[in-house]
Short mmCIF file of C-alpha atoms in Angstrom, two decimals:
data_model
loop_
_atom_site.label_atom_id
_atom_site.label_comp_id
_atom_site.label_asym_id
_atom_site.label_seq_id
_atom_site.Cartn_x
_atom_site.Cartn_y
_atom_site.Cartn_z
CA UNK A 150 106.26 144.27 39.44
CA UNK A 151 105.40 142.05 42.42
CA UNK A 152 109.20 141.23 42.86
CA UNK A 153 110.01 144.99 42.87
CA UNK A 154 107.33 145.91 45.47
CA UNK A 155 108.41 143.12 47.66
CA UNK A 156 112.16 143.90 47.48
CA UNK A 157 111.30 147.47 48.57
CA UNK A 158 109.65 146.03 51.61
CA UNK A 159 112.48 143.69 52.61
CA UNK A 160 113.34 144.11 56.36
CA UNK A 161 116.31 141.85 56.05
CA UNK A 162 117.65 141.08 59.61
CA UNK A 163 116.38 144.27 61.12
CA UNK A 164 114.40 142.52 63.90
CA UNK A 165 116.48 139.38 64.18
CA UNK A 166 118.10 140.32 67.42
CA UNK A 167 115.03 140.84 69.32
CA UNK A 168 114.71 138.87 72.57
CA UNK A 169 112.13 136.26 71.71
CA UNK A 170 112.17 132.73 70.54
CA UNK A 171 112.48 132.50 66.67
CA UNK A 172 110.31 130.96 64.09
CA UNK A 173 109.74 131.47 60.31
CA UNK A 174 107.04 130.73 57.83
CA UNK A 175 107.43 130.56 53.85
CA UNK A 176 104.77 132.48 51.99
CA UNK A 177 104.91 130.67 48.67
CA UNK A 178 103.71 132.60 45.74
CA UNK A 179 102.90 131.02 42.24
CA UNK A 180 101.44 132.26 39.04
CA UNK A 181 98.50 130.29 37.82
CA UNK A 182 96.20 131.37 34.89
CA UNK A 183 97.78 134.85 34.98
CA UNK A 184 97.05 135.35 38.68
CA UNK A 185 99.21 135.16 41.71
CA UNK A 186 98.28 132.51 44.21
CA UNK A 187 99.45 131.65 47.74
CA UNK A 188 100.05 128.04 48.85
CA UNK A 189 98.82 127.23 52.23
CA UNK A 190 98.54 124.12 54.49
CA UNK A 191 96.18 122.47 56.92
CA UNK A 192 97.94 121.37 60.16
CA UNK A 193 97.70 117.59 60.95
CA UNK A 194 94.88 116.65 63.46
CA UNK A 195 97.65 114.67 65.32
CA UNK A 196 99.53 117.85 66.25
CA UNK A 197 99.26 119.10 69.85
CA UNK A 198 99.23 122.70 69.02
CA UNK A 199 96.44 124.14 66.70
CA UNK A 200 95.52 120.82 65.11
CA UNK A 201 93.37 121.26 61.72
CA UNK A 202 94.17 125.06 61.45
CA UNK A 203 95.29 126.58 58.16
CA UNK A 204 98.91 128.00 58.12
CA UNK A 205 101.95 128.49 55.92
CA UNK A 206 104.71 125.97 55.89
CA UNK A 207 107.11 126.89 58.78
CA UNK A 208 108.18 126.37 62.37
CA UNK A 209 110.78 127.07 65.03
CA UNK A 210 114.42 127.95 64.30
CA UNK A 211 116.99 125.32 64.95
CA UNK A 212 120.65 125.87 65.90
CA UNK A 213 121.74 124.64 62.50
CA UNK A 214 119.68 127.35 60.71
CA UNK A 215 121.79 130.21 59.32
CA UNK A 216 118.91 132.64 59.42
CA UNK A 217 115.18 133.05 59.07
CA UNK A 218 115.27 132.16 55.48
CA UNK A 219 116.96 128.93 56.22
CA UNK A 220 114.43 128.02 58.85
CA UNK A 221 111.55 128.70 56.40
CA UNK A 222 113.07 126.64 53.64
CA UNK A 223 114.00 123.81 55.88
CA UNK A 224 110.53 123.62 57.30
CA UNK A 225 108.84 123.70 53.83
CA UNK A 226 110.94 120.96 52.75
CA UNK A 227 110.12 118.81 55.79
CA UNK A 228 106.20 119.61 55.77
CA UNK A 229 105.36 119.65 51.96
CA UNK A 230 108.56 118.36 50.15
CA UNK A 231 109.27 121.85 48.61
CA UNK A 232 113.06 121.64 47.87
CA UNK A 233 115.05 124.88 48.83
CA UNK A 234 116.48 125.16 45.24
CA UNK A 235 112.93 125.20 43.89
CA UNK A 236 112.26 128.45 45.73
CA UNK A 237 113.20 131.87 44.55
CA UNK A 238 113.50 133.89 47.72
CA UNK A 239 112.52 137.54 47.50
CA UNK A 240 112.35 139.04 50.95
CA UNK A 241 111.52 138.92 54.59
CA UNK A 242 108.68 140.94 55.69
CA UNK A 243 107.78 142.69 59.03
CA UNK A 244 107.51 139.82 61.65
CA UNK A 245 104.65 138.89 63.78
CA UNK A 246 104.37 137.43 67.25
CA UNK A 247 102.30 134.27 67.70
CA UNK A 248 100.21 133.28 70.72
CA UNK A 249 103.42 131.38 72.23
CA UNK A 250 105.24 134.59 72.04
CA UNK A 251 107.58 133.40 69.20
CA UNK A 252 108.80 136.00 66.85
CA UNK A 253 107.54 134.80 63.45
CA UNK A 254 109.31 136.02 60.36
CA UNK A 255 107.46 135.72 56.99
CA UNK A 256 109.78 134.76 54.09
CA UNK A 257 108.32 135.39 50.66
CA UNK A 258 109.38 133.23 47.70
CA UNK A 259 108.10 132.31 44.20
CA UNK A 260 107.68 128.67 43.25
CA UNK A 261 106.74 126.93 39.96
CA UNK A 262 103.00 126.28 39.28
CA UNK A 263 103.96 122.74 38.51
CA UNK A 264 105.11 122.10 42.13
CA UNK A 265 103.28 119.00 43.44
CA UNK A 266 103.26 118.96 47.20
CA UNK A 267 104.03 115.66 49.08
CA UNK A 268 102.68 116.49 52.61
CA UNK A 269 104.34 114.90 55.69
CA UNK A 270 101.15 113.27 57.32
CA UNK A 271 102.63 113.88 60.82
CA UNK A 272 102.46 117.58 60.27
CA UNK A 273 100.12 118.43 57.21
CA UNK A 274 96.86 117.00 56.35
CA UNK A 275 96.13 119.08 53.18
CA UNK A 276 97.79 121.58 50.69
CA UNK A 277 95.66 124.18 48.81
CA UNK A 278 96.20 127.42 46.93
CA UNK A 279 94.11 130.75 47.19
CA UNK A 280 94.24 133.58 44.73
CA UNK A 281 96.37 136.35 46.53
CA UNK A 282 93.59 138.96 45.54
CA UNK A 283 91.24 137.12 47.86
CA UNK A 284 93.20 138.72 50.74
CA UNK A 285 91.99 142.18 49.80
CA UNK A 286 88.67 141.42 47.98
CA UNK A 287 87.19 138.46 49.82
CA UNK A 288 83.86 136.92 49.15
CA UNK A 289 83.39 135.77 52.80
CA UNK A 290 85.17 137.78 55.50
CA UNK A 291 84.63 138.80 59.09
CA UNK A 292 86.86 140.85 61.55
CA UNK A 293 87.44 139.63 65.11
CA UNK A 294 88.53 142.01 67.84
CA UNK A 295 91.45 140.16 69.65
CA UNK A 296 93.19 141.16 72.92
CA UNK A 297 96.43 139.47 73.46
CA UNK A 298 97.64 138.17 76.87
CA UNK A 299 99.85 141.31 76.94
CA UNK A 300 96.69 143.47 76.85
CA UNK A 301 97.52 144.65 73.30
CA UNK A 302 94.36 145.00 71.32
CA UNK A 303 94.20 144.26 67.60
CA UNK A 304 91.98 143.50 64.61
CA UNK A 305 92.02 139.83 63.62
CA UNK A 306 91.07 138.86 59.97
CA UNK A 307 88.95 135.84 59.33
CA UNK A 308 88.59 134.51 55.79
CA UNK A 309 86.37 131.67 54.52
CA UNK A 310 87.68 130.41 51.22
CA UNK A 311 85.63 128.05 49.15
CA UNK A 312 87.83 125.78 47.13
CA UNK A 313 86.23 124.84 43.97
CA UNK A 314 88.81 122.01 43.09
CA UNK A 315 88.65 120.33 46.51
CA UNK A 316 84.90 121.13 47.13
CA UNK A 317 85.59 122.38 50.57
CA UNK A 318 85.83 125.48 52.59
CA UNK A 319 89.01 126.50 54.49
CA UNK A 320 88.99 129.07 57.36
CA UNK A 321 92.14 131.33 57.20
CA UNK A 322 92.63 133.50 60.30
CA UNK A 323 95.05 134.74 62.95
CA UNK A 324 98.71 135.34 62.08
CA UNK A 325 98.26 133.35 58.79
CA UNK A 326 95.58 135.83 57.61
CA UNK A 327 97.54 138.65 58.95
CA UNK A 328 100.60 137.85 56.90
CA UNK A 329 98.42 137.01 53.78
CA UNK A 330 96.62 140.45 53.99
CA UNK A 331 99.97 142.37 54.35
CA UNK A 332 101.53 140.52 51.42
CA UNK A 333 98.45 141.37 49.21
CA UNK A 334 98.58 145.02 50.24
CA UNK A 335 102.32 145.19 49.46
CA UNK A 336 101.89 143.56 45.92
CA UNK A 337 98.60 145.14 44.77
CA UNK A 338 98.91 148.59 46.53
CA UNK A 339 95.20 148.71 46.56
CA UNK A 340 92.63 149.54 49.38
CA UNK A 341 91.00 146.31 50.67
CA UNK A 342 87.22 145.96 50.95
CA UNK A 343 87.52 145.70 54.83
CA UNK A 344 89.30 147.75 57.54
CA UNK A 345 92.97 147.22 58.34
CA UNK A 346 95.33 148.44 61.19
CA UNK A 347 97.54 150.20 58.72
CA UNK A 348 98.06 153.70 57.34
CA UNK A 349 97.85 152.65 53.65
CA UNK A 350 99.73 155.76 52.47
CA UNK A 351 102.69 154.65 54.74
CA UNK A 352 102.21 150.87 54.65
CA UNK A 353 105.68 149.74 55.68
CA UNK A 354 106.18 152.43 58.38
CA UNK A 355 102.86 151.71 59.98
CA UNK A 356 103.47 147.92 59.88
CA UNK A 357 106.78 148.49 61.53
CA UNK A 358 105.18 150.76 64.20
CA UNK A 359 102.38 148.21 64.85
CA UNK A 360 104.87 145.52 65.36
CA UNK A 361 107.10 147.56 67.62
CA UNK A 362 104.22 148.49 69.94
CA UNK A 363 103.21 144.85 70.00
CA UNK A 364 106.82 143.77 70.85
CA UNK A 365 107.03 146.66 73.50
CA UNK A 366 103.74 145.50 75.21
CA UNK A 367 105.16 141.82 75.48
CA UNK A 368 108.48 143.00 76.72
CA UNK A 369 107.00 145.21 79.37
CA UNK A 370 104.87 142.43 80.49
CA UNK A 371 107.89 140.08 80.83
CA UNK A 372 109.80 142.58 82.85
CA UNK A 373 106.83 143.19 85.18
CA UNK A 374 106.52 139.31 85.73
CA UNK A 375 110.14 139.27 86.67
#
């Protein structure tokens, strides 16, 4: 069912030719105890940008990458030792734009529950999993109002997840939370317990419209700066 819903939302290369630097993240889904979970990482404290923040495996596109899927798989292999052949890639979802104005494409794939991450310490300090349902029915959530440098105003989700296995809490917010929420909405088709910026009766169309207005606001600012 999850595969079918995701394939219906596949944007393919629809946004690939937009005039922004490209990046991709892998949203690795796994089935554990009959529930879908999402694998996340914590960025190394040695990194210059966003050290210690929770994110998905991913990074900037390189010239040798064929497409966004290639980028996401290469980065996941480099960061957590997840080999491309161990990922069943399902789709690309509506992209986002990070604070560096990179066009970030989320690539969704299924992995085996038995996968043992081997984090690259230069990039990743920890790896953990969260039940996907947490991103529509969280126990600890707050919404932050966020105004981008382009002047575009949006709602930013912030989740605190208490990991029982690791006996610690993780803060999941920003673009990572944005992608996780959208993924959960697509798969479960349920209303979340908090407000979202989407028309839930037309989820894909409203997600694309939100993205296009965000892109337009950045593009207009670029033109006015020129």
